[in-house]
Structures are given as C-alpha cells and as structure tokens.
Backbone as a printed PyTorch tensor [residue, N CA C, xyz], in Angstrom:
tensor([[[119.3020,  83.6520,  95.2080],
         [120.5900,  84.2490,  94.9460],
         [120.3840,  85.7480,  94.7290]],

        [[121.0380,  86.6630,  95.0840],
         [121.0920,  88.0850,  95.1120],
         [121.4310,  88.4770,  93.6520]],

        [[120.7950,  89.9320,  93.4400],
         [121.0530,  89.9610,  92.4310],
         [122.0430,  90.6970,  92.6750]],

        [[123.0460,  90.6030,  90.9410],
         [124.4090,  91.6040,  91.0190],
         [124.3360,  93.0900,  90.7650]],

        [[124.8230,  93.7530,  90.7660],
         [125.3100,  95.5190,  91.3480],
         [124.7140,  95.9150,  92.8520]],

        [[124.1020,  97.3180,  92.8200],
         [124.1970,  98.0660,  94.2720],
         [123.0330,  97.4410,  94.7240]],

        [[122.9030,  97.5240,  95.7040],
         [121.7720,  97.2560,  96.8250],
         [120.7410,  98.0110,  96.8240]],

        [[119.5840,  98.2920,  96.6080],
         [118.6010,  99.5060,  97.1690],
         [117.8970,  99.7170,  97.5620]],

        [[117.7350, 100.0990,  99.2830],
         [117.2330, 100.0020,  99.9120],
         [116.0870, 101.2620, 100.0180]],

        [[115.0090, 100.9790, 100.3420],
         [113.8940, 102.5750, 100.6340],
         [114.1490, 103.1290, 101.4570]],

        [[113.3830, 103.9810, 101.6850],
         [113.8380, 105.1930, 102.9350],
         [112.6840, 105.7250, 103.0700]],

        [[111.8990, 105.1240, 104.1040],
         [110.4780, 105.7170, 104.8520],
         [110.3690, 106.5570, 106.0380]],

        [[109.6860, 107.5090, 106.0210],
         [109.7410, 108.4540, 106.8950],
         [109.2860, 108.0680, 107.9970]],

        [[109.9700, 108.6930, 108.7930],
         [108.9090, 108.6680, 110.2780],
         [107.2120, 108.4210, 110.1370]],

        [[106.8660, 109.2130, 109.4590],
         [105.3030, 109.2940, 109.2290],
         [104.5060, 108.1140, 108.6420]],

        [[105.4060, 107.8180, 107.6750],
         [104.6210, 106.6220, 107.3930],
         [105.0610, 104.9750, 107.8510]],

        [[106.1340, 105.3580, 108.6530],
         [106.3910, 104.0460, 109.6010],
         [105.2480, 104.1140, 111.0350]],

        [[104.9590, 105.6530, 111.3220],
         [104.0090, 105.6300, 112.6230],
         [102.7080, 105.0050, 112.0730]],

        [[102.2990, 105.1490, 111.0300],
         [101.1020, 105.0390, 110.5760],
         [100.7700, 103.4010, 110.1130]],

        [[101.7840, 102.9370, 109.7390],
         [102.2940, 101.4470, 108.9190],
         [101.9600, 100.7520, 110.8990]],

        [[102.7160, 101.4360, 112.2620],
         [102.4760, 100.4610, 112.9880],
         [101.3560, 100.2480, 113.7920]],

        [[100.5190, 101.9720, 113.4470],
         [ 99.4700, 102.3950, 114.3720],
         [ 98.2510, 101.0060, 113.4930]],

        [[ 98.4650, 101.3140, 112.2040],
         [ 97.8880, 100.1320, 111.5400],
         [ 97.5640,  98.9790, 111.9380]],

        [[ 98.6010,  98.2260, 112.1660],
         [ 98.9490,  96.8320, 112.6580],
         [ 98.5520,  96.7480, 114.3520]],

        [[ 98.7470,  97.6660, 115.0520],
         [ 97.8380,  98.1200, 116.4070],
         [ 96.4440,  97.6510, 116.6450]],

        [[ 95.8630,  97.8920, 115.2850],
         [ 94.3550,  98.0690, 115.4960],
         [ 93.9360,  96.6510, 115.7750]],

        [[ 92.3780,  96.1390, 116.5510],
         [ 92.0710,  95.2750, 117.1210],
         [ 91.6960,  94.2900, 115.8600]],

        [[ 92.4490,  93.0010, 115.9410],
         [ 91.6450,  91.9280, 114.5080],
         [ 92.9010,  92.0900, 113.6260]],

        [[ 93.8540,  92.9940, 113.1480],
         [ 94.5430,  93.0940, 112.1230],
         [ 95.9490,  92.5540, 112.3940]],

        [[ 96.4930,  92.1150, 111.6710],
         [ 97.4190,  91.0630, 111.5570],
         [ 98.7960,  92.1010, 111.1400]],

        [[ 99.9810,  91.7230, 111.6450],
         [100.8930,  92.6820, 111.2630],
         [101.4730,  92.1250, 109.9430]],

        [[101.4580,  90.5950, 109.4500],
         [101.3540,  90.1640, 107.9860],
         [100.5410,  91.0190, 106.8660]],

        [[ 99.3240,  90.9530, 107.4760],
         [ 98.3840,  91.6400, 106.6080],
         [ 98.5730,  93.0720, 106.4550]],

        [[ 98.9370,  93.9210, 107.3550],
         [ 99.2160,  95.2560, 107.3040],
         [100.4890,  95.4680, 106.2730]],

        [[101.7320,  94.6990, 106.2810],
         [102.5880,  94.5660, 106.0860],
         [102.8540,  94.0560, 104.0960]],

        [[101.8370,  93.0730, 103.9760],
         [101.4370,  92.7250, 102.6180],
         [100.9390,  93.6740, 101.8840]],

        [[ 99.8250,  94.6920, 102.7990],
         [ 98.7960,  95.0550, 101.8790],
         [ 99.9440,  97.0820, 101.8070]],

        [[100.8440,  97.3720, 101.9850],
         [101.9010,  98.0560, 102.3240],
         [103.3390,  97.5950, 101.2460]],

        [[103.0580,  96.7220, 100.9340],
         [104.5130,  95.9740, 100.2320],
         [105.5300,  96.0420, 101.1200]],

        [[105.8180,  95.9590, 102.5340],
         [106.7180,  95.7000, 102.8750],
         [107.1510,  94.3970, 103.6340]],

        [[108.1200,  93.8070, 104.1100],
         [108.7550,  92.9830, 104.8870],
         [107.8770,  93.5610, 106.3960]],

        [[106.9810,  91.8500, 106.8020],
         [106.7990,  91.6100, 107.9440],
         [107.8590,  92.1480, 109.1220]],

        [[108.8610,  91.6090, 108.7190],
         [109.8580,  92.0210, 109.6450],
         [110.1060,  92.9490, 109.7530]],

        [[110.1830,  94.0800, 108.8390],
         [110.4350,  95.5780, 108.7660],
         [109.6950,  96.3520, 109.5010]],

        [[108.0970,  95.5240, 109.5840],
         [107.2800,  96.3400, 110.3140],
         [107.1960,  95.4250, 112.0060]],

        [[107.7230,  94.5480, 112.1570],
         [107.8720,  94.3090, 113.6890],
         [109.0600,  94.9760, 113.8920]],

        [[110.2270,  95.7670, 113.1100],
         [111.1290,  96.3250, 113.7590],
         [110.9140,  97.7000, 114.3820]],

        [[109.8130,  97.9700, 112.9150],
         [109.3650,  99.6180, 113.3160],
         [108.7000,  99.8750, 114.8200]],

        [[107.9710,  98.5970, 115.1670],
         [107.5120,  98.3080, 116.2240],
         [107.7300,  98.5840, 117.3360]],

        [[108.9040,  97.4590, 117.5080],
         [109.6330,  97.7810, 118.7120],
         [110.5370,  99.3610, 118.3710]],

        [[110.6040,  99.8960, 117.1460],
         [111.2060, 101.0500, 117.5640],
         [110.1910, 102.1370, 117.8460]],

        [[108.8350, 102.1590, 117.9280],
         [107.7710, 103.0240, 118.5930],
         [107.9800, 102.4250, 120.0370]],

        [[107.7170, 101.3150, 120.3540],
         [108.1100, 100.9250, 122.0740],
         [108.5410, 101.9460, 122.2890]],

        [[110.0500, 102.1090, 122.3750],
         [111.5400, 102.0960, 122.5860],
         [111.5950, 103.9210, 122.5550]],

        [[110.1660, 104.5750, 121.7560],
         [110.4390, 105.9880, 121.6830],
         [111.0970, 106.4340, 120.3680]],

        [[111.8020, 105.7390, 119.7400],
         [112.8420, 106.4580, 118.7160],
         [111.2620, 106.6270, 117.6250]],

        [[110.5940, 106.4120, 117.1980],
         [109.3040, 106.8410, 116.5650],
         [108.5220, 107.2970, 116.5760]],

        [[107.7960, 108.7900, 116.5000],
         [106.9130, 108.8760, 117.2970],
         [105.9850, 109.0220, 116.7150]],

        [[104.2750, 108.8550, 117.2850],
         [102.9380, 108.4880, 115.9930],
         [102.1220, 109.8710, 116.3670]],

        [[102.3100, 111.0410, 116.6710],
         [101.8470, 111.7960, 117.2930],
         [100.9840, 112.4030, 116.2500]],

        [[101.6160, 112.5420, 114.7560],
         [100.7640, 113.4510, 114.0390],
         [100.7900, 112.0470, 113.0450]],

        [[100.5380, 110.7760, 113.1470],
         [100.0590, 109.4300, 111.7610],
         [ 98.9110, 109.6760, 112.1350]],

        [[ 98.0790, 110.2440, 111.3910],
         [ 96.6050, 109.3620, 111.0120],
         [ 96.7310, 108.1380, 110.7050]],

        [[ 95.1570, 107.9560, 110.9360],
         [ 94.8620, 106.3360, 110.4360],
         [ 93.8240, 106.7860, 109.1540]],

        [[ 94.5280, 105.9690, 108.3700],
         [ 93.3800, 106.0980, 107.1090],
         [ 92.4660, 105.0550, 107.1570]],

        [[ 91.3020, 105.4020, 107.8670],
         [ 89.9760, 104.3280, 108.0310],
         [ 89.9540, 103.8250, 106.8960]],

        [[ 89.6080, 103.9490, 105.4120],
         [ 89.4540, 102.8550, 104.7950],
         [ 90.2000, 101.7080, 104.8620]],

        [[ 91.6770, 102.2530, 104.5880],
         [ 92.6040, 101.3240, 105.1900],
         [ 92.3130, 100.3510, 106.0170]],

        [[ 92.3660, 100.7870, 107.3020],
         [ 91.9730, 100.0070, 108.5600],
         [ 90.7330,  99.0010, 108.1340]],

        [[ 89.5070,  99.0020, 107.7390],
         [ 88.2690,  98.6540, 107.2490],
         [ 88.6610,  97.2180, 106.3070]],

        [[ 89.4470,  98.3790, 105.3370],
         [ 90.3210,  96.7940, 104.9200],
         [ 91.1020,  95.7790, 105.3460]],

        [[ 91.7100,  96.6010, 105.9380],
         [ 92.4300,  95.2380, 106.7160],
         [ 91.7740,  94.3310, 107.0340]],

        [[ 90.9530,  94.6140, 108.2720],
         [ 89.8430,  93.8340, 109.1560],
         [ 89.1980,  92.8690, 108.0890]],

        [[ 88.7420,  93.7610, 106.7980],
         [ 87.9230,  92.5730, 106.0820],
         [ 88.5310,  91.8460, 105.5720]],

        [[ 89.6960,  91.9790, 105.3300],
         [ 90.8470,  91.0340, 104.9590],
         [ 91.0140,  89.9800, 105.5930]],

        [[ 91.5470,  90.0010, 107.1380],
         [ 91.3030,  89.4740, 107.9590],
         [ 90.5270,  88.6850, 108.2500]],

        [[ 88.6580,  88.5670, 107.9400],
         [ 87.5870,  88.0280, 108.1720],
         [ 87.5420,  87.2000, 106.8620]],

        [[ 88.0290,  87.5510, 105.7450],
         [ 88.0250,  86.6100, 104.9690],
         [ 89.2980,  85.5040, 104.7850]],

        [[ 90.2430,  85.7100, 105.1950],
         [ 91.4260,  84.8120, 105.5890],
         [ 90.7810,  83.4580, 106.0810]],

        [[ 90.3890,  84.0090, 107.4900],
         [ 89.3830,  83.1310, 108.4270],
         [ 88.1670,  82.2530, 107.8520]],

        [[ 87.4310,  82.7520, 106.8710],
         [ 86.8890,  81.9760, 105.8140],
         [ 86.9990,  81.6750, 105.6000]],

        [[ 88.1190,  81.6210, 104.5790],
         [ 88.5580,  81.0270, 103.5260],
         [ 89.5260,  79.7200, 104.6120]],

        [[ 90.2590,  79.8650, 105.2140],
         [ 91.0340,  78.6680, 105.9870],
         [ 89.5370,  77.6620, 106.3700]],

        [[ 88.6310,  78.0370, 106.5960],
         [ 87.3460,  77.1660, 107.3010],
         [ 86.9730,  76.8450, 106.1580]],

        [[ 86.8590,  77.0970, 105.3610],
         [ 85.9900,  76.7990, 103.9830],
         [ 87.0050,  75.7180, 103.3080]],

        [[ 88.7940,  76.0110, 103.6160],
         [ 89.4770,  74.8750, 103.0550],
         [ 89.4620,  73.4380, 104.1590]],

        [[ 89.0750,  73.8080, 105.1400],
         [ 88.9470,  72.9360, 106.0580],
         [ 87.6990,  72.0510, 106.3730]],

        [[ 86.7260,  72.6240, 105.4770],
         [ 85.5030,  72.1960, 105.4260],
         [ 85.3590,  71.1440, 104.0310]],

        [[ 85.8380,  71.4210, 103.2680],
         [ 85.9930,  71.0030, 101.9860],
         [ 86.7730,  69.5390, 102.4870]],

        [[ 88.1830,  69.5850, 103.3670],
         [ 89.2230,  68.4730, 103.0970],
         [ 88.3550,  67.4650, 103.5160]],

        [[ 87.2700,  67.6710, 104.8110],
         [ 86.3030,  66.6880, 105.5570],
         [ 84.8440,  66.6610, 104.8640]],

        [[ 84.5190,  67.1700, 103.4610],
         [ 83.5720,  66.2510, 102.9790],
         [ 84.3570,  65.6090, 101.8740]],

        [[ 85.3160,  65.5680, 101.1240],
         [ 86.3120,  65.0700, 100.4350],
         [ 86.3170,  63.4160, 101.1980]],

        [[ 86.6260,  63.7950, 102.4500],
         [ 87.3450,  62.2930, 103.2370],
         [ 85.9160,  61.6610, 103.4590]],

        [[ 84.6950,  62.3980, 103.8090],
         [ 83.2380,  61.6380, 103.6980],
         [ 82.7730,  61.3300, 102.4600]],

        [[ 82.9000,  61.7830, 101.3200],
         [ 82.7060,  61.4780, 100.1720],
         [ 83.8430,  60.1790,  99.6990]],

        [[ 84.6650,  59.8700,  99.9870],
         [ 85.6940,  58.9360, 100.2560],
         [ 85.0080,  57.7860, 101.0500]],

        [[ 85.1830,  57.7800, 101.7300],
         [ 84.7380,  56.8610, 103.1400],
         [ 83.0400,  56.4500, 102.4580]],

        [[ 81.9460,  57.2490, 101.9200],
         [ 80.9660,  56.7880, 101.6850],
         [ 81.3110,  55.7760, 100.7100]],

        [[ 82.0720,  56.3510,  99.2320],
         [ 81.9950,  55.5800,  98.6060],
         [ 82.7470,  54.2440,  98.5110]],

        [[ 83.8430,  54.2550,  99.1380],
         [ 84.3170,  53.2370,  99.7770],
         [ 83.3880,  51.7160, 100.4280]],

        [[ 82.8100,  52.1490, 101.3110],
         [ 81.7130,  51.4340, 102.3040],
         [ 80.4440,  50.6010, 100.8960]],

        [[ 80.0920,  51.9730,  99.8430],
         [ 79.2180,  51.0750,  99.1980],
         [ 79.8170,  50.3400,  98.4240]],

        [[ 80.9100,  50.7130,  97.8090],
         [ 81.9420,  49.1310,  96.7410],
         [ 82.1470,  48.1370,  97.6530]],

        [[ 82.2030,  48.0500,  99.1070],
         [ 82.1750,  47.1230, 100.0290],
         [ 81.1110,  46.0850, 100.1090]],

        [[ 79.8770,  46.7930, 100.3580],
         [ 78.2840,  46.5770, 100.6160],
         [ 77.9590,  46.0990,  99.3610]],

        [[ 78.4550,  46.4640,  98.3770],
         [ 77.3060,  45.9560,  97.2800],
         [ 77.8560,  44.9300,  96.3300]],

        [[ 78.7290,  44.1290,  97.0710],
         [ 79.6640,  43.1040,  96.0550],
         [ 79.0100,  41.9620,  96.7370]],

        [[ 78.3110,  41.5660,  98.4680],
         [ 77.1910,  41.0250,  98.7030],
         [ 75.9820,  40.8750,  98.8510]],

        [[ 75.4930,  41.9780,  98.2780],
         [ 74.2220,  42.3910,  98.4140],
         [ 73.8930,  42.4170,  96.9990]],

        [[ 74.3180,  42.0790,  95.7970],
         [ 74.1010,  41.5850,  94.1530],
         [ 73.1680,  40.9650,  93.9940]],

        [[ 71.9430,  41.4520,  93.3630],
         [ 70.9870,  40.3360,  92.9180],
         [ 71.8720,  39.1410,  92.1750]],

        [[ 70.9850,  37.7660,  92.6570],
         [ 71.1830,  36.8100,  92.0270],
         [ 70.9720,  36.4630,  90.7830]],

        [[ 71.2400,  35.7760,  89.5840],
         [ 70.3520,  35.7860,  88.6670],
         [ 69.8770,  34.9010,  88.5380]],

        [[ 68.4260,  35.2300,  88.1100],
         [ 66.8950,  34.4750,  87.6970],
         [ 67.0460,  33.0490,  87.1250]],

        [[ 66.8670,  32.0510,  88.0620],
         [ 66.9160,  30.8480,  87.4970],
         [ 64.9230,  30.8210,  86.8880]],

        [[ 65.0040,  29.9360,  86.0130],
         [ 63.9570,  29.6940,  85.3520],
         [ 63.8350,  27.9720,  85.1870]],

        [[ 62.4870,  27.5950,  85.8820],
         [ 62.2440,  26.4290,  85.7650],
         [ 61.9910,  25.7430,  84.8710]],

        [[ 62.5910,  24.3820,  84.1790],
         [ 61.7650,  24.6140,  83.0540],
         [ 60.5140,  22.9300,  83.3640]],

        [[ 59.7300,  23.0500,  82.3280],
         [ 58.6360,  22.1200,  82.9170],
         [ 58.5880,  21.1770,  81.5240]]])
C-alpha cells in the first residue's frame, strides 16, 4: 500500500544514468546487480537503457569507476557460487536421506540373533 502525502521522486543526471548503464554494459555484470549495488529499480535502469539506444543519453564524458566494475564482476562470481553451493548442499541432503533410509531398511534383517545356550 502507498504511502500517504506527496510522491518523491529523484532526479539523476545525465551523467550518472550514462555511467549506471555503461556499468551494466560491461562483460559478466548483471543489470540486477548494477542496479542493487546503485539503489535503484532494475527497471529504471533497463529504461535508461533503451534511452542510450534511442540517443536521448549520451555516455560520452561517464567514466567507469573500475573498482566499481571489479565489484560487480565479483559479485557476480559469487552469486554463481553461492547458487552451486545451494545446489550442492540440496543433493547431499537427499544422499544423506536416501543412505540413511536404505540402512533402517538393511538392518531390521540383518540383526544378530540372540545366543541360545545349551544347557547339558
């Protein structure tokens, strides 16, 4: 639910919308991730997007702030980790499952007997 009184919206310059898309440009980087690590709306920055296409933006004088960029990427590489590492985890979970399963199976016939004793 919205909150009540005025609306307020930001107001980013040319400069740092060229720079926000030259960002998201770069090879490996995610326009989520550019967009998160920026505080803005994903969407804000696929609009800026298509408005560099289109000309109405122009990136002529955005630097790229390499650390920036650096981050991203490693951002990026650890995303990818981390999704494999949760994906690695769910399938020894289900083998750790499945093992122990199989031996409460196995070992309800396989019970030593107990020791009869003869008597004489």
């Amino acid at each position: 639910m919205p909150k009540p009184g005025p609306r307020t919206t930001n107001k980013y310059s040319d400069r740092f919308k060229a720079t926000a898309v030259r960002l998201s440009e770069l090879p490996g980087v995610a326009v989520q991730d550019v967009a998160e690590s920026l505080y803005i709306h994903p969407f804000m920055l696929s609009r800026w997007r298509k408005q560099m296409r289109e000309g109405q933006i122009m990136s002529k004088g955005a630097p790229i702030d390499t650390q920036a960029a650096a981050e991203l990427k490693e951002l990026r590489q650890l995303k990818k980790k981390y999704e494999r590492l949760k994906l690695e985890h769910e399938i020894l979970k289900k083998a750790i499952a499945f093992t122990s399963e199989r031996k409460t199976r196995s070992s309800s016939s396989s019970k030593p007997t107990a020791k009869r004793y003869r008597s004489e």
